[in-house]
Amino acid sequence: MDNKADLGALFGAAAETKTFLGLEACADFETMIAPVAILGAPCATPYAAVGAYCRNGPDALRQATGSLTANVDRHDFDHGGPVFPSAKLRPVDCGNLTFDEADSAANRQKIADAVSTFLKRGAVPVLLGGDDSIPIPMIEAIGAQANGAKFTILQIDAHIDWREVHMGERLGLSSTMRRASEMPHIERIIQVGARGIGSAATSDYEDAVAWGAEFFPAYDVHKNGVEAVLERIPNGSNIIICIDADALDPALIPGVIGRAPGGLSYYQAVDLIKGAAARGRIAAMDFVEFMPERDVDGIGALTFARLITTALGVLVRQAD
Ligand SMILES: [Mn+2]
């Protein structure tokens, strides 16, 4: 029995959604005029043992917005108005990059080239992963155009991603924050949501602390709220927000490779994004590690796509 009534049909949405929230598709990055550019990056630097296991993430997240495509202009209570209040300031969906699981360098170059073009066009890049290796070329590309500007990374993740090397790979998903720390334009890293046992050794954590990374484990957020995190973002900062789906509780997003109990709630994540935008300017975001094959009845896709939608609403408001 799978003839379930469909919310999208109730709201008059199209049966299949090609773009996130039914937003305009952008085929030519070079001529883009938009405040925000959404781009699917199915793969960057996969570990051989697991391959590009999040390759289907971007399309699953688009599909999860399908029931809302006819309603995107209605009242959004998470914004106190439509998610995109101005018709002129709507994100565009740039589709998915192609990738070759056997050519990580080419995958990284494609991501970096796209991000560079978005920045030149004045659009905030929003990457949909893909695993957590895709932010490395994104952050690097931001550095290439930084002109001396410094950036704060707000990483929201169950894991700290400070391995020097894992399975012989330095640019994989377990090393993202360590690689970022080595880039001269990154002056501050704030990491929220760590919990349980991840791939990091205690020495990795100690290296991160020695560098100056600041940690707010998930337990601290549950106990003390997000204000203490936000206070660490200096006013006027340029902020890169890196969100791993496993930061949220696995009851909310089961579709991840490593479910870690005790995760953040949807509104804790929302408050981190809104709070960051209130203190500085969000220069780029990534949403990674969503693995639809591990999801349960689309619950995780719904939650992550909703968080992305809320973030897009925040980004268009800062462009205003
Ligand atoms: Mn991660």
PDB file of C-alpha atoms and ligand atoms in Angstrom:
ATOM      1  CA  MET A   1       0.000   0.000   0.000  1.00  0.00           C
ATOM      2  CA  ASP A   2       1.944   3.026  -1.167  1.00  0.00           C
ATOM      3  CA  ASN A   3      -0.799   5.273  -2.557  1.00  0.00           C
ATOM      4  CA  LYS A   4      -0.324   7.807   0.245  1.00  0.00           C
ATOM      5  CA  ALA A   5      -2.006  11.168  -0.070  1.00  0.00           C
ATOM      6  CA  ASP A   6       0.587  13.743  -1.090  1.00  0.00           C
ATOM      7  CA  LEU A   7       0.938  17.176   0.500  1.00  0.00           C
ATOM      8  CA  GLY A   8       2.316  18.594  -2.740  1.00  0.00           C
ATOM      9  CA  ALA A   9      -0.869  17.630  -4.591  1.00  0.00           C
ATOM     10  CA  LEU A  10      -2.867  19.362  -1.885  1.00  0.00           C
ATOM     11  CA  PHE A  11      -0.844  22.552  -2.415  1.00  0.00           C
ATOM     12  CA  GLY A  12      -0.811  22.361  -6.204  1.00  0.00           C
ATOM     13  CA  ALA A  13       2.898  21.633  -6.556  1.00  0.00           C
ATOM     14  CA  ALA A  14       4.448  19.989  -9.593  1.00  0.00           C
ATOM     15  CA  ALA A  15       5.018  16.267  -9.239  1.00  0.00           C
ATOM     16  CA  GLU A  16       8.727  16.544  -9.837  1.00  0.00           C
ATOM     17  CA  THR A  17      10.980  19.325  -8.630  1.00  0.00           C
ATOM     18  CA  LYS A  18      14.017  20.076 -10.749  1.00  0.00           C
ATOM     19  CA  THR A  19      15.364  22.954  -8.661  1.00  0.00           C
ATOM     20  CA  PHE A  20      15.518  23.659  -4.949  1.00  0.00           C
ATOM     21  CA  LEU A  21      12.108  25.086  -3.934  1.00  0.00           C
ATOM     22  CA  GLY A  22      11.326  25.497  -7.638  1.00  0.00           C
ATOM     23  CA  LEU A  23      13.743  28.452  -7.805  1.00  0.00           C
ATOM     24  CA  GLU A  24      14.996  29.671 -11.146  1.00  0.00           C
ATOM     25  CA  ALA A  25      17.684  27.477 -12.689  1.00  0.00           C
ATOM     26  CA  CYS A  26      20.944  29.145 -13.655  1.00  0.00           C
ATOM     27  CA  ALA A  27      22.786  27.533 -16.535  1.00  0.00           C
ATOM     28  CA  ASP A  28      25.412  30.213 -17.174  1.00  0.00           C
ATOM     29  CA  PHE A  29      27.364  31.080 -14.032  1.00  0.00           C
ATOM     30  CA  GLU A  30      29.276  33.860 -15.854  1.00  0.00           C
ATOM     31  CA  THR A  31      26.170  35.997 -16.369  1.00  0.00           C
ATOM     32  CA  MET A  32      24.383  35.178 -13.116  1.00  0.00           C
ATOM     33  CA  ILE A  33      22.556  37.959 -11.323  1.00  0.00           C
ATOM     34  CA  ALA A  34      21.459  36.635  -7.934  1.00  0.00           C
ATOM     35  CA  PRO A  35      22.235  37.206  -4.267  1.00  0.00           C
ATOM     36  CA  VAL A  36      22.737  33.491  -3.594  1.00  0.00           C
ATOM     37  CA  ALA A  37      23.894  30.604  -5.780  1.00  0.00           C
ATOM     38  CA  ILE A  38      22.905  27.064  -4.820  1.00  0.00           C
ATOM     39  CA  LEU A  39      25.138  24.377  -6.277  1.00  0.00           C
ATOM     40  CA  GLY A  40      25.116  20.606  -5.869  1.00  0.00           C
ATOM     41  CA  ALA A  41      28.605  19.169  -5.445  1.00  0.00           C
ATOM     42  CA  PRO A  42      28.092  15.403  -5.265  1.00  0.00           C
ATOM     43  CA  CYS A  43      31.754  14.582  -4.694  1.00  0.00           C
ATOM     44  CA  ALA A  44      35.185  16.087  -4.081  1.00  0.00           C
ATOM     45  CA  THR A  45      37.789  13.843  -2.457  1.00  0.00           C
ATOM     46  CA  PRO A  46      36.194  10.522  -1.479  1.00  0.00           C
ATOM     47  CA  TYR A  47      37.965   7.858   0.567  1.00  0.00           C
ATOM     48  CA  ALA A  48      38.402   4.727  -1.514  1.00  0.00           C
ATOM     49  CA  ALA A  49      36.737   2.606   1.192  1.00  0.00           C
ATOM     50  CA  VAL A  50      33.367   4.340   0.870  1.00  0.00           C
ATOM     51  CA  GLY A  51      33.449   6.256  -2.434  1.00  0.00           C
ATOM     52  CA  ALA A  52      31.113   9.135  -3.200  1.00  0.00           C
ATOM     53  CA  TYR A  53      28.485   7.974  -0.726  1.00  0.00           C
ATOM     54  CA  CYS A  54      26.659  11.329  -0.623  1.00  0.00           C
ATOM     55  CA  ARG A  55      26.441  11.726  -4.389  1.00  0.00           C
ATOM     56  CA  ASN A  56      22.641  11.578  -4.321  1.00  0.00           C
ATOM     57  CA  GLY A  57      22.334  14.165  -1.559  1.00  0.00           C
ATOM     58  CA  PRO A  58      21.706  17.297  -3.645  1.00  0.00           C
ATOM     59  CA  ASP A  59      18.874  15.830  -5.716  1.00  0.00           C
ATOM     60  CA  ALA A  60      17.227  14.236  -2.667  1.00  0.00           C
ATOM     61  CA  LEU A  61      17.258  17.618  -0.925  1.00  0.00           C
ATOM     62  CA  ARG A  62      15.671  19.267  -3.972  1.00  0.00           C
ATOM     63  CA  GLN A  63      13.008  16.577  -4.080  1.00  0.00           C
ATOM     64  CA  ALA A  64      12.260  17.157  -0.397  1.00  0.00           C
ATOM     65  CA  THR A  65      11.198  20.722  -1.244  1.00  0.00           C
ATOM     66  CA  GLY A  66       8.778  19.477  -3.901  1.00  0.00           C
ATOM     67  CA  SER A  67       5.622  19.862  -1.868  1.00  0.00           C
ATOM     68  CA  LEU A  68       6.464  23.522  -1.212  1.00  0.00           C
ATOM     69  CA  THR A  69       7.227  24.756  -4.714  1.00  0.00           C
ATOM     70  CA  ALA A  70       3.748  26.193  -5.195  1.00  0.00           C
ATOM     71  CA  ASN A  71       3.801  27.831  -1.737  1.00  0.00           C
ATOM     72  CA  VAL A  72       7.162  29.430  -1.464  1.00  0.00           C
ATOM     73  CA  ASP A  73       5.640  32.917  -1.331  1.00  0.00           C
ATOM     74  CA  ARG A  74       3.345  32.142   1.576  1.00  0.00           C
ATOM     75  CA  HIS A  75       3.987  33.230   5.147  1.00  0.00           C
ATOM     76  CA  ASP A  76       7.024  31.535   6.648  1.00  0.00           C
ATOM     77  CA  PHE A  77       6.821  31.653  10.435  1.00  0.00           C
ATOM     78  CA  ASP A  78      10.563  31.102  10.735  1.00  0.00           C
ATOM     79  CA  HIS A  79      11.058  34.467   8.996  1.00  0.00           C
ATOM     80  CA  GLY A  80       7.918  36.354   9.951  1.00  0.00           C
ATOM     81  CA  GLY A  81       7.118  36.799   6.249  1.00  0.00           C
ATOM     82  CA  PRO A  82       7.840  35.080   2.948  1.00  0.00           C
ATOM     83  CA  VAL A  83      11.178  33.271   2.912  1.00  0.00           C
ATOM     84  CA  PHE A  84      12.158  35.439  -0.076  1.00  0.00           C
ATOM     85  CA  PRO A  85      10.514  38.836   0.538  1.00  0.00           C
ATOM     86  CA  SER A  86      11.757  40.459  -2.667  1.00  0.00           C
ATOM     87  CA  ALA A  87      11.200  39.033  -6.140  1.00  0.00           C
ATOM     88  CA  LYS A  88      14.536  40.561  -7.187  1.00  0.00           C
ATOM     89  CA  LEU A  89      16.466  38.878  -4.392  1.00  0.00           C
ATOM     90  CA  ARG A  90      15.869  35.190  -4.925  1.00  0.00           C
ATOM     91  CA  PRO A  91      18.537  32.519  -4.966  1.00  0.00           C
ATOM     92  CA  VAL A  92      19.164  30.609  -8.170  1.00  0.00           C
ATOM     93  CA  ASP A  93      19.824  26.879  -8.429  1.00  0.00           C
ATOM     94  CA  CYS A  94      22.918  26.092 -10.472  1.00  0.00           C
ATOM     95  CA  GLY A  95      22.263  22.350 -10.657  1.00  0.00           C
ATOM     96  CA  ASN A  96      24.955  19.772  -9.919  1.00  0.00           C
ATOM     97  CA  LEU A  97      28.592  19.670 -10.861  1.00  0.00           C
ATOM     98  CA  THR A  98      29.694  16.584 -12.703  1.00  0.00           C
ATOM     99  CA  PHE A  99      32.285  14.473 -10.935  1.00  0.00           C
ATOM    100  CA  ASP A 100      34.691  11.613 -11.438  1.00  0.00           C
ATOM    101  CA  GLU A 101      35.189   9.373  -8.430  1.00  0.00           C
ATOM    102  CA  ALA A 102      38.651   8.547  -9.742  1.00  0.00           C
ATOM    103  CA  ASP A 103      39.788  12.164 -10.232  1.00  0.00           C
ATOM    104  CA  SER A 104      39.523  14.085  -6.989  1.00  0.00           C
ATOM    105  CA  ALA A 105      41.783  16.895  -8.189  1.00  0.00           C
ATOM    106  CA  ALA A 106      39.399  17.597 -11.063  1.00  0.00           C
ATOM    107  CA  ASN A 107      36.400  17.500  -8.718  1.00  0.00           C
ATOM    108  CA  ARG A 108      38.056  20.016  -6.409  1.00  0.00           C
ATOM    109  CA  GLN A 109      38.956  22.276  -9.323  1.00  0.00           C
ATOM    110  CA  LYS A 110      35.344  22.324 -10.535  1.00  0.00           C
ATOM    111  CA  ILE A 111      34.133  23.324  -7.081  1.00  0.00           C
ATOM    112  CA  ALA A 112      36.790  26.026  -6.757  1.00  0.00           C
ATOM    113  CA  ASP A 113      36.062  27.409 -10.240  1.00  0.00           C
ATOM    114  CA  ALA A 114      32.323  27.582  -9.583  1.00  0.00           C
ATOM    115  CA  VAL A 115      32.768  29.249  -6.197  1.00  0.00           C
ATOM    116  CA  SER A 116      35.198  31.772  -7.713  1.00  0.00           C
ATOM    117  CA  THR A 117      32.679  32.670 -10.382  1.00  0.00           C
ATOM    118  CA  PHE A 118      29.847  33.042  -7.858  1.00  0.00           C
ATOM    119  CA  LEU A 119      31.965  35.356  -5.729  1.00  0.00           C
ATOM    120  CA  LYS A 120      32.896  37.472  -8.763  1.00  0.00           C
ATOM    121  CA  ARG A 121      29.187  37.749  -9.588  1.00  0.00           C
ATOM    122  CA  GLY A 122      28.448  38.866  -6.024  1.00  0.00           C
ATOM    123  CA  ALA A 123      26.464  35.737  -5.153  1.00  0.00           C
ATOM    124  CA  VAL A 124      26.893  33.908  -1.851  1.00  0.00           C
ATOM    125  CA  PRO A 125      27.789  30.280  -2.629  1.00  0.00           C
ATOM    126  CA  VAL A 126      25.610  27.628  -0.963  1.00  0.00           C
ATOM    127  CA  LEU A 127      27.020  24.185  -1.685  1.00  0.00           C
ATOM    128  CA  LEU A 128      24.928  21.066  -1.248  1.00  0.00           C
ATOM    129  CA  GLY A 129      27.098  17.998  -0.729  1.00  0.00           C
ATOM    130  CA  GLY A 130      28.491  15.609  -1.232  1.00  0.00           C
ATOM    131  CA  ASP A 131      30.620  14.535   1.679  1.00  0.00           C
ATOM    132  CA  ASP A 132      32.491  16.858   4.007  1.00  0.00           C
ATOM    133  CA  SER A 133      35.502  17.083   1.682  1.00  0.00           C
ATOM    134  CA  ILE A 134      33.697  19.577  -0.577  1.00  0.00           C
ATOM    135  CA  PRO A 135      34.233  22.618   1.699  1.00  0.00           C
ATOM    136  CA  ILE A 136      38.021  22.419   1.316  1.00  0.00           C
ATOM    137  CA  PRO A 137      38.129  23.712  -2.293  1.00  0.00           C
ATOM    138  CA  MET A 138      35.285  26.139  -1.475  1.00  0.00           C
ATOM    139  CA  ILE A 139      37.197  27.694   1.413  1.00  0.00           C
ATOM    140  CA  GLU A 140      40.368  27.762  -0.687  1.00  0.00           C
ATOM    141  CA  ALA A 141      38.587  29.591  -3.515  1.00  0.00           C
ATOM    142  CA  ILE A 142      37.303  32.179  -1.043  1.00  0.00           C
ATOM    143  CA  GLY A 143      40.911  32.734   0.033  1.00  0.00           C
ATOM    144  CA  ALA A 144      42.030  33.291  -3.531  1.00  0.00           C
ATOM    145  CA  GLN A 145      39.754  36.349  -3.724  1.00  0.00           C
ATOM    146  CA  ALA A 146      40.084  37.474  -0.121  1.00  0.00           C
ATOM    147  CA  ASN A 147      42.340  40.491  -0.845  1.00  0.00           C
ATOM    148  CA  GLY A 148      43.566  40.402   2.713  1.00  0.00           C
ATOM    149  CA  ALA A 149      40.132  39.902   4.279  1.00  0.00           C
ATOM    150  CA  LYS A 150      40.011  37.435   7.169  1.00  0.00           C
ATOM    151  CA  PHE A 151      37.285  34.882   7.789  1.00  0.00           C
ATOM    152  CA  THR A 152      35.666  33.110  10.712  1.00  0.00           C
ATOM    153  CA  ILE A 153      34.485  29.547  10.138  1.00  0.00           C
ATOM    154  CA  LEU A 154      31.438  28.432  12.085  1.00  0.00           C
ATOM    155  CA  GLN A 155      31.469  24.654  11.770  1.00  0.00           C
ATOM    156  CA  ILE A 156      28.344  22.819  12.918  1.00  0.00           C
ATOM    157  CA  ASP A 157      29.154  19.113  12.949  1.00  0.00           C
ATOM    158  CA  ALA A 158      29.146  16.037  15.197  1.00  0.00           C
ATOM    159  CA  HIS A 159      32.827  15.619  14.348  1.00  0.00           C
ATOM    160  CA  ILE A 160      35.744  18.020  14.495  1.00  0.00           C
ATOM    161  CA  ASP A 161      37.427  16.971  11.194  1.00  0.00           C
ATOM    162  CA  TRP A 162      41.014  17.659  12.326  1.00  0.00           C
ATOM    163  CA  ARG A 163      42.768  14.494  11.081  1.00  0.00           C
ATOM    164  CA  GLU A 164      46.127  15.239   9.449  1.00  0.00           C
ATOM    165  CA  VAL A 165      45.596  12.329   7.070  1.00  0.00           C
ATOM    166  CA  HIS A 166      43.124   9.459   6.897  1.00  0.00           C
ATOM    167  CA  MET A 167      43.438   6.389   4.674  1.00  0.00           C
ATOM    168  CA  GLY A 168      46.358   8.091   2.957  1.00  0.00           C
ATOM    169  CA  GLU A 169      44.249  11.135   2.000  1.00  0.00           C
ATOM    170  CA  ARG A 170      44.899  14.649   3.359  1.00  0.00           C
ATOM    171  CA  LEU A 171      41.943  16.320   1.641  1.00  0.00           C
ATOM    172  CA  GLY A 172      39.173  13.981   2.759  1.00  0.00           C
ATOM    173  CA  LEU A 173      36.164  14.595   4.960  1.00  0.00           C
ATOM    174  CA  SER A 174      38.016  13.905   8.222  1.00  0.00           C
ATOM    175  CA  SER A 175      40.544  16.699   7.625  1.00  0.00           C
ATOM    176  CA  THR A 176      38.359  19.638   6.578  1.00  0.00           C
ATOM    177  CA  MET A 177      38.949  21.925   9.544  1.00  0.00           C
ATOM    178  CA  ARG A 178      42.665  21.153   9.777  1.00  0.00           C
ATOM    179  CA  ARG A 179      43.117  22.074   6.115  1.00  0.00           C
ATOM    180  CA  ALA A 180      41.067  25.235   6.651  1.00  0.00           C
ATOM    181  CA  SER A 181      43.269  26.152   9.634  1.00  0.00           C
ATOM    182  CA  GLU A 182      46.289  26.098   7.327  1.00  0.00           C
ATOM    183  CA  MET A 183      44.822  28.736   4.999  1.00  0.00           C
ATOM    184  CA  PRO A 184      46.021  32.288   5.711  1.00  0.00           C
ATOM    185  CA  HIS A 185      42.582  33.898   5.314  1.00  0.00           C
ATOM    186  CA  ILE A 186      41.085  31.775   8.116  1.00  0.00           C
ATOM    187  CA  GLU A 187      41.611  33.648  11.379  1.00  0.00           C
ATOM    188  CA  ARG A 188      39.097  31.884  13.596  1.00  0.00           C
ATOM    189  CA  ILE A 189      37.335  28.509  13.749  1.00  0.00           C
ATOM    190  CA  ILE A 190      34.369  27.924  16.030  1.00  0.00           C
ATOM    191  CA  GLN A 191      33.166  24.323  16.153  1.00  0.00           C
ATOM    192  CA  VAL A 192      29.736  23.416  17.467  1.00  0.00           C
ATOM    193  CA  GLY A 193      28.034  20.076  18.006  1.00  0.00           C
ATOM    194  CA  ALA A 194      30.878  17.607  18.607  1.00  0.00           C
ATOM    195  CA  ARG A 195      29.884  14.579  20.637  1.00  0.00           C
ATOM    196  CA  GLY A 196      30.527  10.923  21.211  1.00  0.00           C
ATOM    197  CA  ILE A 197      33.343   9.114  19.457  1.00  0.00           C
ATOM    198  CA  GLY A 198      34.416  10.360  16.039  1.00  0.00           C
ATOM    199  CA  SER A 199      37.489   9.814  13.893  1.00  0.00           C
ATOM    200  CA  ALA A 200      39.572  12.317  15.869  1.00  0.00           C
ATOM    201  CA  ALA A 201      42.254  11.222  18.287  1.00  0.00           C
ATOM    202  CA  THR A 202      42.769  13.261  21.431  1.00  0.00           C
ATOM    203  CA  SER A 203      45.951  14.616  19.815  1.00  0.00           C
ATOM    204  CA  ASP A 204      43.852  15.973  16.913  1.00  0.00           C
ATOM    205  CA  TYR A 205      41.654  17.808  19.395  1.00  0.00           C
ATOM    206  CA  GLU A 206      44.726  19.147  21.182  1.00  0.00           C
ATOM    207  CA  ASP A 207      46.203  20.363  17.895  1.00  0.00           C
ATOM    208  CA  ALA A 208      42.951  22.193  17.174  1.00  0.00           C
ATOM    209  CA  VAL A 209      42.926  23.838  20.596  1.00  0.00           C
ATOM    210  CA  ALA A 210      46.596  24.785  20.199  1.00  0.00           C
ATOM    211  CA  TRP A 211      45.751  26.451  16.859  1.00  0.00           C
ATOM    212  CA  GLY A 212      43.000  28.404  18.584  1.00  0.00           C
ATOM    213  CA  ALA A 213      39.867  26.586  17.439  1.00  0.00           C
ATOM    214  CA  GLU A 214      37.057  27.047  19.946  1.00  0.00           C
ATOM    215  CA  PHE A 215      34.809  24.120  20.797  1.00  0.00           C
ATOM    216  CA  PHE A 216      31.213  24.038  21.894  1.00  0.00           C
ATOM    217  CA  PRO A 217      30.322  20.344  22.133  1.00  0.00           C
ATOM    218  CA  ALA A 218      26.674  19.395  21.656  1.00  0.00           C
ATOM    219  CA  TYR A 219      26.234  18.908  25.380  1.00  0.00           C
ATOM    220  CA  ASP A 220      27.282  22.515  26.067  1.00  0.00           C
ATOM    221  CA  VAL A 221      24.738  23.773  23.541  1.00  0.00           C
ATOM    222  CA  HIS A 222      21.945  21.741  25.116  1.00  0.00           C
ATOM    223  CA  LYS A 223      22.946  22.954  28.570  1.00  0.00           C
ATOM    224  CA  ASN A 224      23.776  26.604  27.879  1.00  0.00           C
ATOM    225  CA  GLY A 225      22.137  27.520  24.554  1.00  0.00           C
ATOM    226  CA  VAL A 226      23.760  29.066  21.490  1.00  0.00           C
ATOM    227  CA  GLU A 227      24.456  32.584  22.842  1.00  0.00           C
ATOM    228  CA  ALA A 228      27.856  31.593  24.226  1.00  0.00           C
ATOM    229  CA  VAL A 229      28.808  30.400  20.732  1.00  0.00           C
ATOM    230  CA  LEU A 230      27.603  33.538  19.007  1.00  0.00           C
ATOM    231  CA  GLU A 231      29.469  35.785  21.437  1.00  0.00           C
ATOM    232  CA  ARG A 232      32.713  34.353  20.059  1.00  0.00           C
ATOM    233  CA  ILE A 233      31.975  35.787  16.595  1.00  0.00           C
ATOM    234  CA  PRO A 234      33.340  39.342  16.542  1.00  0.00           C
ATOM    235  CA  ASN A 235      30.995  41.969  15.136  1.00  0.00           C
ATOM    236  CA  GLY A 236      31.639  42.645  11.473  1.00  0.00           C
ATOM    237  CA  SER A 237      33.158  39.209  10.789  1.00  0.00           C
ATOM    238  CA  ASN A 238      33.175  37.548   7.396  1.00  0.00           C
ATOM    239  CA  ILE A 239      31.694  34.158   8.181  1.00  0.00           C
ATOM    240  CA  ILE A 240      31.809  30.817   6.400  1.00  0.00           C
ATOM    241  CA  ILE A 241      29.248  28.384   7.820  1.00  0.00           C
ATOM    242  CA  CYS A 242      29.977  24.692   7.311  1.00  0.00           C
ATOM    243  CA  ILE A 243      27.103  22.405   8.288  1.00  0.00           C
ATOM    244  CA  ASP A 244      27.354  18.647   8.420  1.00  0.00           C
ATOM    245  CA  ALA A 245      23.956  16.932   8.505  1.00  0.00           C
ATOM    246  CA  ASP A 246      25.135  14.777  11.400  1.00  0.00           C
ATOM    247  CA  ALA A 247      25.301  17.867  13.625  1.00  0.00           C
ATOM    248  CA  LEU A 248      21.559  17.578  14.026  1.00  0.00           C
ATOM    249  CA  ASP A 249      20.148  14.761  16.064  1.00  0.00           C
ATOM    250  CA  PRO A 250      19.772  11.517  14.089  1.00  0.00           C
ATOM    251  CA  ALA A 251      16.092  11.427  15.082  1.00  0.00           C
ATOM    252  CA  LEU A 252      15.776  14.552  12.896  1.00  0.00           C
ATOM    253  CA  ILE A 253      18.236  13.582  10.166  1.00  0.00           C
ATOM    254  CA  PRO A 254      18.702   9.797  10.088  1.00  0.00           C
ATOM    255  CA  GLY A 255      20.205  10.034   6.588  1.00  0.00           C
ATOM    256  CA  VAL A 256      23.875  10.222   7.583  1.00  0.00           C
ATOM    257  CA  ILE A 257      26.674   7.673   7.562  1.00  0.00           C
ATOM    258  CA  GLY A 258      27.494   8.063  11.261  1.00  0.00           C
ATOM    259  CA  ARG A 259      24.431   8.685  13.399  1.00  0.00           C
ATOM    260  CA  ALA A 260      25.464  10.280  16.680  1.00  0.00           C
ATOM    261  CA  PRO A 261      22.849  10.571  19.449  1.00  0.00           C
ATOM    262  CA  GLY A 262      22.561  13.829  21.362  1.00  0.00           C
ATOM    263  CA  GLY A 263      22.614  16.139  18.365  1.00  0.00           C
ATOM    264  CA  LEU A 264      21.367  19.677  17.909  1.00  0.00           C
ATOM    265  CA  SER A 265      17.742  20.561  17.339  1.00  0.00           C
ATOM    266  CA  TYR A 266      16.457  22.311  14.225  1.00  0.00           C
ATOM    267  CA  TYR A 267      16.003  25.605  16.097  1.00  0.00           C
ATOM    268  CA  GLN A 268      19.436  25.456  17.693  1.00  0.00           C
ATOM    269  CA  ALA A 269      20.871  25.237  14.169  1.00  0.00           C
ATOM    270  CA  VAL A 270      18.563  28.034  12.989  1.00  0.00           C
ATOM    271  CA  ASP A 271      19.601  30.258  15.888  1.00  0.00           C
ATOM    272  CA  LEU A 272      23.263  29.684  15.063  1.00  0.00           C
ATOM    273  CA  ILE A 273      22.717  30.749  11.443  1.00  0.00           C
ATOM    274  CA  LYS A 274      20.532  33.743  12.294  1.00  0.00           C
ATOM    275  CA  GLY A 275      22.843  34.736  15.141  1.00  0.00           C
ATOM    276  CA  ALA A 276      25.899  34.591  12.895  1.00  0.00           C
ATOM    277  CA  ALA A 277      24.174  36.762  10.289  1.00  0.00           C
ATOM    278  CA  ALA A 278      23.310  39.285  13.006  1.00  0.00           C
ATOM    279  CA  ARG A 279      26.996  39.615  13.964  1.00  0.00           C
ATOM    280  CA  GLY A 280      28.663  39.606  10.585  1.00  0.00           C
ATOM    281  CA  ARG A 281      28.212  38.751   6.943  1.00  0.00           C
ATOM    282  CA  ILE A 282      27.809  35.151   5.840  1.00  0.00           C
ATOM    283  CA  ALA A 283      30.148  34.792   2.865  1.00  0.00           C
ATOM    284  CA  ALA A 284      29.443  31.154   2.000  1.00  0.00           C
ATOM    285  CA  MET A 285      27.716  28.059   3.325  1.00  0.00           C
ATOM    286  CA  ASP A 286      27.881  24.344   2.764  1.00  0.00           C
ATOM    287  CA  PHE A 287      25.440  21.617   3.740  1.00  0.00           C
ATOM    288  CA  VAL A 288      27.153  18.262   3.506  1.00  0.00           C
ATOM    289  CA  GLU A 289      26.974  14.586   4.420  1.00  0.00           C
ATOM    290  CA  PHE A 290      23.307  14.002   3.671  1.00  0.00           C
ATOM    291  CA  MET A 291      22.979  10.410   2.473  1.00  0.00           C
ATOM    292  CA  PRO A 292      19.456   9.647   1.231  1.00  0.00           C
ATOM    293  CA  GLU A 293      20.052   5.892   1.214  1.00  0.00           C
ATOM    294  CA  ARG A 294      20.349   6.018   5.019  1.00  0.00           C
ATOM    295  CA  ASP A 295      17.302   8.234   5.514  1.00  0.00           C
ATOM    296  CA  VAL A 296      14.018   7.087   7.061  1.00  0.00           C
ATOM    297  CA  ASP A 297      10.894   7.920   5.056  1.00  0.00           C
ATOM    298  CA  GLY A 298      12.377  11.227   3.912  1.00  0.00           C
ATOM    299  CA  ILE A 299      12.455  12.697   7.439  1.00  0.00           C
ATOM    300  CA  GLY A 300      16.099  13.736   7.235  1.00  0.00           C
ATOM    301  CA  ALA A 301      15.732  15.196   3.753  1.00  0.00           C
ATOM    302  CA  LEU A 302      12.747  17.209   4.972  1.00  0.00           C
ATOM    303  CA  THR A 303      14.612  18.542   8.016  1.00  0.00           C
ATOM    304  CA  PHE A 304      17.845  19.358   6.177  1.00  0.00           C
ATOM    305  CA  ALA A 305      16.002  20.933   3.238  1.00  0.00           C
ATOM    306  CA  ARG A 306      13.998  23.019   5.725  1.00  0.00           C
ATOM    307  CA  LEU A 307      17.217  24.186   7.409  1.00  0.00           C
ATOM    308  CA  ILE A 308      18.666  25.094   4.003  1.00  0.00           C
ATOM    309  CA  THR A 309      15.463  26.981   3.145  1.00  0.00           C
ATOM    310  CA  THR A 310      15.705  28.954   6.372  1.00  0.00           C
ATOM    311  CA  ALA A 311      19.360  29.706   5.683  1.00  0.00           C
ATOM    312  CA  LEU A 312      18.487  30.956   2.183  1.00  0.00           C
ATOM    313  CA  GLY A 313      15.957  33.321   3.760  1.00  0.00           C
ATOM    314  CA  VAL A 314      18.685  34.631   6.056  1.00  0.00           C
ATOM    315  CA  LEU A 315      21.092  35.108   3.138  1.00  0.00           C
ATOM    316  CA  VAL A 316      18.658  37.069   0.957  1.00  0.00           C
ATOM    317  CA  ARG A 317      17.910  39.335   3.927  1.00  0.00           C
ATOM    318  CA  GLN A 318      21.581  40.197   4.362  1.00  0.00           C
ATOM    319  CA  ALA A 319      21.718  41.084   0.632  1.00  0.00           C
ATOM    320  CA  ASP A 320      18.854  43.519   1.095  1.00  0.00           C
TER     321      ASP A 320
HETATM  322 MN    MN B   1      32.029  16.543   9.095  1.00  0.00          MN
END
